[in-house]
Amino acid sequence: MVSYKELGLVNTREMFAKAIKGGYAVPAFNFNNMEQLQAIIKAAAEDKSPVILQVSKGARNYANSILLRYMAQGAVEYAKSLGWENPQIVLHLDHGDSFELCKDCIDNGFSSVMIDGSHLPYEENVALTKKVVDYAHQYDVTVEGELGVLAGVEDEVSSDHHTYTDPEEVIDFATRTGCDSLAISIGTSHGAYKFTPEQCTRDPKTGKLVPPPLAFDVLDAVMEKLPGFPIVLHGSSSVPQEYVDMINHYSGKLPDAIGIPEEQLRKAAKSAVCKINIDSDSRLAMTAAVRKVLAEKPAEFDPRKYLGPARDEMEKLYKHKIENVLGSKDKA
Ligand code: G3H
Ligand code: 13P
Ligand code: ZN
C-alpha cells in the first residue's frame, strides 16, 4: 500500500470547498506522457493554481501504473523546484469502471478516484459507488460519482445519446453513496465533436457555428437540491478553432470539430461546479504543434524538436484555462 500522502499529493476535499466558496473551478487535466505532465505542472506552479492530474484507465495502461505513481511524486518535487512551496496537486482516476480498478489506484498512490456507474441502472450505480466510497474513505481518498449520461464515448462505456442528470435523484444518490463530488450531465460530451452542425446555429456576422447552450436549468436545480455540494463537469474542452485550423492546414482531417464555448465554462466555474475536465484541447494543441514542425521541417527526426514546441503550446493552453476560463490562478 502506497499512500498518496507519502507522495506529497492531496485529496479534493478542501480544494473543492475553497473553490465553491471562491467562485472558481479547479482544472482537471488528463495526462498520458511526460510532456503533458511537465506542461501541466509548469502552468500550475507559475500560476499557483490547484490542479488535478487526471489518468484514465487507457492512460494507465499506456503509461504503466508503477511509472505513473513515480511521475506523480516527481511532479510534486518538480513543482517545489519551480518555487511552489506547498503544491496542491491531486492524482485522480478518471472514469474508473470497476471496484477493482479503483482499489488498485487507491493502493498505489491516487488521492482521488472516479467511479463511473452512470451507464448502470440507478440502484447498481448506487451500490457500486458506495462500495468504492467505503473503501476509499478508509484511506482518506475522495470519490467522484456520476449521475446522468454524457453523449459520446466515455472510455469503454459508449453512449450515442445523452440523458441529463435528474435533479430528483441527486440527494438520494449523494446521501446513500457518501460520494465527495458528483459529475452531472448538462449537455457537454467527450471528444472534439460535441455537437453536429445541425444542432448549431450560424453566427450571421462571422459565419461560425454556434453550439446550443448548456442546460443551466438542470445545474441550478441540482444546486438547489444539494447546496454547496461539489459538482463536476466532464467533456469541457472548447476545441479552439486555431488548433483545428492548424491541424487541417498541415494535412490533418478534423471537419466540423466543435466544443463548449468558453463563456459557458466561465459561468459554470462561478457556480458549485468546482472541477472542470479538459483532455481533448491538450490533444489538439499537441497534435497541431507536432504537425507544424514536421510539415515545415521534414528533415527533422529528433523528437525533442517537435515534442518541445508541443509542450510549450500545451503550457500556453493550460495557463489560458487557469487564468481566463476557470479563474483558479493564485488560489493555491
Ligand atoms: O473521458 C475520457 C478522457 O478524455 C480519457 O480518454 O480513455 O482516451 O484516455 P482516454
Ligand atoms: P474533453 O474530451 O471535452 O476534453 O473531456 C475530457 C473529460 O471529460 C475527461 O474525463
Ligand atoms: Zn470524462
Coordinates of C-alpha atoms and ligand atoms in Angstrom, one line a residue:
M1 CA 0.0 0.0 0.0
V2 CA 1.4 3.4 -1.1
S3 CA -0.4 6.3 0.5
Y4 CA -0.8 9.5 -1.7
K5 CA 0.3 11.4 1.4
E6 CA 3.8 9.9 1.2
L7 CA 4.0 11.2 -2.4
G8 CA 3.1 14.8 -1.3
L9 CA -0.3 14.7 -3.0
V10 CA -3.6 16.0 -1.6
N11 CA -7.2 14.8 -1.9
T12 CA -10.0 17.0 -3.3
R13 CA -12.0 17.8 -0.1
E14 CA -10.5 21.1 1.0
M15 CA -9.7 22.1 -2.6
F16 CA -13.3 21.8 -3.6
A17 CA -14.7 23.6 -0.5
K18 CA -12.4 26.5 -1.3
A19 CA -13.3 26.5 -5.0
I20 CA -17.0 26.7 -4.3
K21 CA -16.6 29.5 -1.7
G22 CA -14.2 31.4 -4.0
G23 CA -16.3 31.1 -7.2
Y24 CA -13.8 29.3 -9.4
A25 CA -13.2 25.8 -10.6
V26 CA -10.1 23.5 -10.3
P27 CA -8.7 22.3 -13.6
A28 CA -8.6 18.5 -14.1
F29 CA -6.2 17.9 -17.0
N30 CA -5.7 14.4 -18.4
F31 CA -2.2 13.2 -19.0
N32 CA -0.6 10.2 -20.7
N33 CA 3.1 11.3 -21.1
M34 CA 5.9 13.3 -19.7
E35 CA 5.5 16.3 -21.9
Q36 CA 1.8 16.8 -20.9
L37 CA 2.8 16.4 -17.2
Q38 CA 5.6 18.9 -17.5
A39 CA 3.4 21.4 -19.1
I40 CA 0.6 21.0 -16.6
I41 CA 2.9 21.3 -13.6
K42 CA 4.8 24.3 -15.1
A43 CA 1.5 26.1 -15.8
A44 CA 0.0 25.3 -12.3
A45 CA 3.3 26.2 -10.5
E46 CA 3.7 29.5 -12.3
D47 CA 0.1 30.4 -11.8
K48 CA -0.1 29.0 -8.2
S49 CA -3.3 27.1 -9.2
P50 CA -4.5 24.0 -7.6
V51 CA -4.5 21.2 -10.1
I52 CA -5.9 17.7 -10.7
L53 CA -3.7 15.3 -12.7
Q54 CA -6.2 13.0 -14.3
V55 CA -5.5 9.5 -15.5
S56 CA -7.9 7.3 -17.4
K57 CA -7.8 3.5 -17.5
G58 CA -6.4 3.8 -21.0
A59 CA -3.7 6.2 -19.9
R60 CA -2.8 4.0 -17.0
N61 CA -2.4 1.0 -19.4
Y62 CA -0.4 3.2 -21.8
A63 CA 2.0 4.8 -19.3
N64 CA 2.3 1.9 -16.8
S65 CA 0.9 2.2 -13.3
I66 CA 4.2 2.0 -11.4
L67 CA 5.8 4.6 -13.6
L68 CA 2.7 6.8 -13.2
R69 CA 3.0 6.7 -9.4
Y70 CA 6.6 8.0 -9.6
M71 CA 5.7 10.5 -12.2
A72 CA 3.1 12.0 -9.8
Q73 CA 5.6 12.0 -7.0
G74 CA 8.1 13.6 -9.4
A75 CA 5.5 16.2 -10.4
V76 CA 5.2 17.3 -6.7
E77 CA 9.0 17.7 -6.4
Y78 CA 9.2 19.4 -9.8
A79 CA 6.5 21.9 -8.7
K80 CA 8.5 22.6 -5.5
S81 CA 11.7 23.2 -7.5
L82 CA 9.8 25.8 -9.6
G83 CA 9.1 27.8 -6.4
W84 CA 5.7 26.4 -5.5
E85 CA 6.2 25.9 -1.8
N86 CA 3.1 23.9 -0.9
P87 CA 1.9 22.3 -4.2
Q88 CA -1.8 21.5 -4.2
I89 CA -1.8 18.5 -6.6
V90 CA -4.3 15.7 -6.8
L91 CA -3.7 12.4 -8.6
H92 CA -7.2 11.3 -9.8
L93 CA -8.5 8.2 -11.6
D94 CA -10.8 9.4 -14.5
H95 CA -13.8 7.2 -15.3
G96 CA -13.0 4.2 -13.1
D97 CA -15.2 1.4 -14.3
S98 CA -14.9 -1.2 -11.6
F99 CA -14.3 -1.5 -7.8
E100 CA -11.1 -3.4 -8.5
L101 CA -9.6 -0.7 -10.7
C102 CA -10.5 2.0 -8.1
K103 CA -8.9 -0.1 -5.3
D104 CA -5.8 -0.7 -7.3
C105 CA -5.4 3.1 -7.8
I106 CA -6.1 3.8 -4.1
D107 CA -3.5 1.2 -3.1
N108 CA -1.0 2.8 -5.5
G109 CA -0.9 6.4 -4.5
F110 CA -4.0 8.0 -6.1
S111 CA -5.6 10.7 -3.8
S112 CA -8.9 10.7 -5.6
V113 CA -10.9 8.3 -7.8
M114 CA -14.0 8.5 -10.0
I115 CA -16.3 5.5 -10.2
D116 CA -18.4 5.9 -13.3
G117 CA -21.5 3.9 -12.8
S118 CA -23.6 6.3 -14.9
H119 CA -24.4 3.7 -17.6
L120 CA -25.7 1.2 -14.9
P121 CA -29.3 1.0 -13.6
Y122 CA -29.7 3.5 -10.8
E123 CA -29.6 1.0 -7.9
E124 CA -26.5 -0.7 -9.3
N125 CA -24.8 2.7 -9.7
V126 CA -25.6 3.5 -6.0
A127 CA -24.3 0.1 -4.8
L128 CA -21.0 0.3 -6.8
T129 CA -20.3 3.9 -5.9
K130 CA -21.0 3.2 -2.2
K131 CA -18.6 0.2 -2.3
V132 CA -15.8 2.4 -3.7
V133 CA -16.5 5.2 -1.2
D134 CA -16.5 2.8 1.8
Y135 CA -13.0 1.5 0.7
A136 CA -11.6 4.9 -0.3
H137 CA -12.6 6.7 2.8
Q138 CA -10.6 4.3 5.0
Y139 CA -7.6 5.9 3.4
D140 CA -8.9 9.5 3.2
V141 CA -9.2 9.2 -0.6
T142 CA -12.0 11.2 -2.1
V143 CA -14.5 9.8 -4.6
E144 CA -16.4 11.3 -7.6
G145 CA -19.6 9.6 -8.7
E146 CA -21.7 10.3 -11.9
L147 CA -25.4 10.6 -12.5
G148 CA -26.7 11.1 -16.0
V149 CA -25.2 10.0 -19.2
L150 CA -22.9 12.2 -21.5
A151 CA -23.1 11.8 -25.2
G152 CA -20.1 10.4 -26.9
V153 CA -17.6 7.8 -25.7
E154 CA -16.6 7.5 -22.0
D155 CA -13.6 5.3 -22.2
E156 CA -15.1 1.8 -22.9
V157 CA -18.6 3.0 -21.9
S158 CA -20.2 4.3 -25.1
S159 CA -23.4 6.2 -25.5
D160 CA -24.6 8.0 -28.5
H161 CA -27.2 10.0 -26.8
H162 CA -27.1 11.9 -23.5
T163 CA -29.6 11.8 -20.7
Y164 CA -29.4 14.9 -18.5
T165 CA -29.0 14.3 -14.8
D166 CA -32.3 14.0 -13.0
P167 CA -32.2 16.6 -10.1
E168 CA -34.8 14.4 -8.3
E169 CA -32.1 11.7 -7.8
V170 CA -29.2 13.7 -6.6
I171 CA -30.0 13.9 -2.8
D172 CA -30.7 10.2 -2.6
F173 CA -27.5 9.4 -4.6
A174 CA -25.2 11.7 -2.6
T175 CA -26.6 10.6 0.8
R176 CA -26.7 6.8 0.1
T177 CA -23.3 6.6 -1.5
G178 CA -21.4 9.2 0.6
C179 CA -19.5 10.4 -2.6
D180 CA -17.5 13.6 -2.2
S181 CA -18.4 15.1 -5.6
L182 CA -20.8 14.4 -8.4
A183 CA -20.3 14.6 -12.2
I184 CA -23.5 15.6 -13.9
S185 CA -24.8 15.7 -17.5
I186 CA -26.0 19.1 -18.7
G187 CA -25.1 18.8 -22.4
T188 CA -21.3 18.5 -22.5
S189 CA -19.7 15.5 -24.1
H190 CA -16.3 14.0 -24.7
G191 CA -14.0 14.5 -27.6
A192 CA -13.7 17.1 -30.4
Y193 CA -17.1 16.6 -31.9
K194 CA -19.5 17.7 -29.2
F195 CA -22.3 18.9 -31.5
T196 CA -23.3 18.2 -35.1
P197 CA -23.6 21.2 -37.4
E198 CA -27.3 20.5 -37.4
Q199 CA -27.5 21.1 -33.7
C200 CA -25.8 24.5 -34.1
T201 CA -26.9 27.8 -35.4
R202 CA -24.7 30.1 -37.6
D203 CA -23.5 33.5 -36.4
P204 CA -24.6 35.8 -39.2
K205 CA -21.6 38.1 -38.8
T206 CA -18.8 35.6 -38.6
G207 CA -20.4 32.6 -40.3
K208 CA -19.2 30.4 -37.4
L209 CA -21.2 27.6 -35.9
V210 CA -22.7 28.4 -32.5
P211 CA -23.5 25.4 -30.3
P212 CA -26.7 25.2 -28.3
P213 CA -26.3 26.4 -24.7
L214 CA -25.7 24.0 -21.8
A215 CA -28.7 23.1 -19.6
F216 CA -28.0 25.6 -16.8
D217 CA -31.5 25.0 -15.5
V218 CA -30.5 21.4 -14.7
L219 CA -27.4 22.7 -12.9
D220 CA -29.4 25.2 -11.0
A221 CA -31.9 22.5 -9.9
V222 CA -29.1 20.2 -8.8
M223 CA -27.5 23.1 -6.8
E224 CA -30.9 23.8 -5.2
K225 CA -31.2 20.2 -4.1
L226 CA -27.6 19.9 -2.8
P227 CA -26.5 23.3 -1.7
G228 CA -22.7 23.6 -1.5
F229 CA -22.1 20.1 -2.9
P230 CA -19.1 19.8 -5.3
I231 CA -20.2 19.4 -8.9
V232 CA -18.0 18.2 -11.7
L233 CA -18.2 18.9 -15.5
H234 CA -16.8 16.3 -17.9
G235 CA -16.4 16.9 -21.6
S236 CA -15.4 20.6 -21.1
S237 CA -12.9 21.2 -23.9
S238 CA -13.6 24.2 -26.1
V239 CA -11.9 22.8 -29.2
P240 CA -10.0 26.0 -30.1
Q241 CA -10.6 26.8 -33.7
E242 CA -6.9 27.9 -34.2
Y243 CA -5.8 24.3 -33.4
V244 CA -8.4 22.7 -35.6
D245 CA -7.4 25.1 -38.4
M246 CA -3.7 24.4 -37.9
I247 CA -4.2 20.6 -37.9
N248 CA -6.3 20.8 -41.1
H249 CA -3.8 23.2 -42.7
Y250 CA -1.0 20.7 -42.1
S251 CA -2.8 17.8 -43.7
G252 CA -5.0 16.8 -40.8
K253 CA -8.6 16.0 -41.1
L254 CA -10.9 17.4 -38.4
P255 CA -14.0 18.6 -40.2
D256 CA -16.6 20.5 -38.2
A257 CA -14.9 19.9 -34.8
I258 CA -16.8 21.9 -32.2
G259 CA -16.6 22.3 -28.4
I260 CA -18.1 24.2 -25.5
P261 CA -17.8 28.0 -25.8
E262 CA -15.6 29.5 -23.1
E263 CA -18.1 31.9 -21.8
Q264 CA -20.4 29.0 -20.8
L265 CA -17.5 27.4 -18.9
R266 CA -16.7 30.7 -17.2
K267 CA -20.3 30.9 -16.0
A268 CA -20.2 27.3 -14.7
A269 CA -16.9 27.9 -12.9
K270 CA -18.5 30.6 -10.8
S271 CA -21.2 28.1 -9.5
A272 CA -20.9 24.9 -7.5
V273 CA -19.0 23.4 -10.4
C274 CA -15.6 23.1 -8.9
K275 CA -13.9 20.6 -11.2
I276 CA -13.7 21.1 -15.0
N277 CA -12.3 18.2 -17.1
I278 CA -10.2 19.0 -20.1
D279 CA -8.4 16.5 -22.3
S280 CA -9.2 17.0 -25.9
D281 CA -7.9 20.6 -26.0
S282 CA -4.5 19.4 -24.9
R283 CA -4.5 16.7 -27.5
L284 CA -5.4 19.3 -30.2
A285 CA -2.6 21.6 -29.0
M286 CA 0.0 18.9 -29.1
T287 CA -1.1 17.5 -32.5
A288 CA -1.2 21.0 -34.1
A289 CA 2.3 21.8 -32.9
V290 CA 3.8 18.5 -33.9
R291 CA 2.2 18.6 -37.3
K292 CA 3.5 22.1 -37.9
V293 CA 7.1 21.2 -37.1
L294 CA 7.1 18.0 -39.1
A295 CA 5.5 19.8 -42.1
E296 CA 7.8 22.8 -42.0
K297 CA 11.0 20.8 -41.3
P298 CA 10.6 17.4 -43.0
A299 CA 14.2 16.5 -42.3
E300 CA 13.7 16.8 -38.5
F301 CA 13.8 13.5 -36.6
D302 CA 14.8 14.5 -33.1
P303 CA 11.6 14.0 -31.0
R304 CA 12.7 16.9 -28.8
K305 CA 12.4 19.2 -31.7
Y306 CA 8.7 18.5 -32.2
L307 CA 7.7 17.4 -28.7
G308 CA 9.3 20.5 -27.2
P309 CA 7.2 23.0 -29.2
A310 CA 4.1 20.8 -28.4
R311 CA 4.9 21.1 -24.7
D312 CA 5.2 24.9 -25.0
E313 CA 1.8 25.0 -26.8
M314 CA 0.1 22.9 -24.1
E315 CA 1.6 25.0 -21.3
K316 CA 0.1 28.1 -23.1
L317 CA -3.2 26.4 -23.3
Y318 CA -3.2 25.3 -19.6
K319 CA -2.4 28.8 -18.5
H320 CA -5.1 30.3 -20.6
K321 CA -7.6 27.9 -19.0
I322 CA -6.4 28.7 -15.5
E323 CA -6.2 32.4 -15.9
N324 CA -9.1 33.2 -18.3
V325 CA -11.6 30.5 -18.0
L326 CA -11.6 28.7 -14.7
G327 CA -10.3 31.5 -12.5
S328 CA -8.0 29.3 -10.4
K329 CA -4.9 31.5 -10.6
D330 CA -3.3 32.3 -7.2
K331 CA -5.7 30.0 -5.3
A332 CA -3.0 27.7 -4.1
Ligands
G3H1 O1 -13.1 11.0 -20.8 C1 -12.2 10.5 -21.4 C2 -10.9 11.1 -21.3 O2 -10.7 12.1 -22.3 C3 -9.8 10.0 -21.4 O3 -9.8 9.4 -22.7 O4 -9.7 6.9 -22.4 O5 -8.8 8.0 -24.4 O6 -7.6 8.2 -22.2 P1 -8.9 8.0 -22.9
13P2 P1 -13.0 16.6 -23.2 O1 -13.0 15.5 -24.2 O2 -14.0 17.6 -23.6 O3 -11.6 17.2 -23.1 O4 -13.4 16.0 -21.8 C1 -12.4 15.3 -21.0 C2 -13.1 14.6 -19.9 O5 -14.2 14.8 -19.5 C3 -12.2 13.6 -19.2 O6 -12.9 12.9 -18.2
ZN3 ZN -14.9 12.5 -18.7

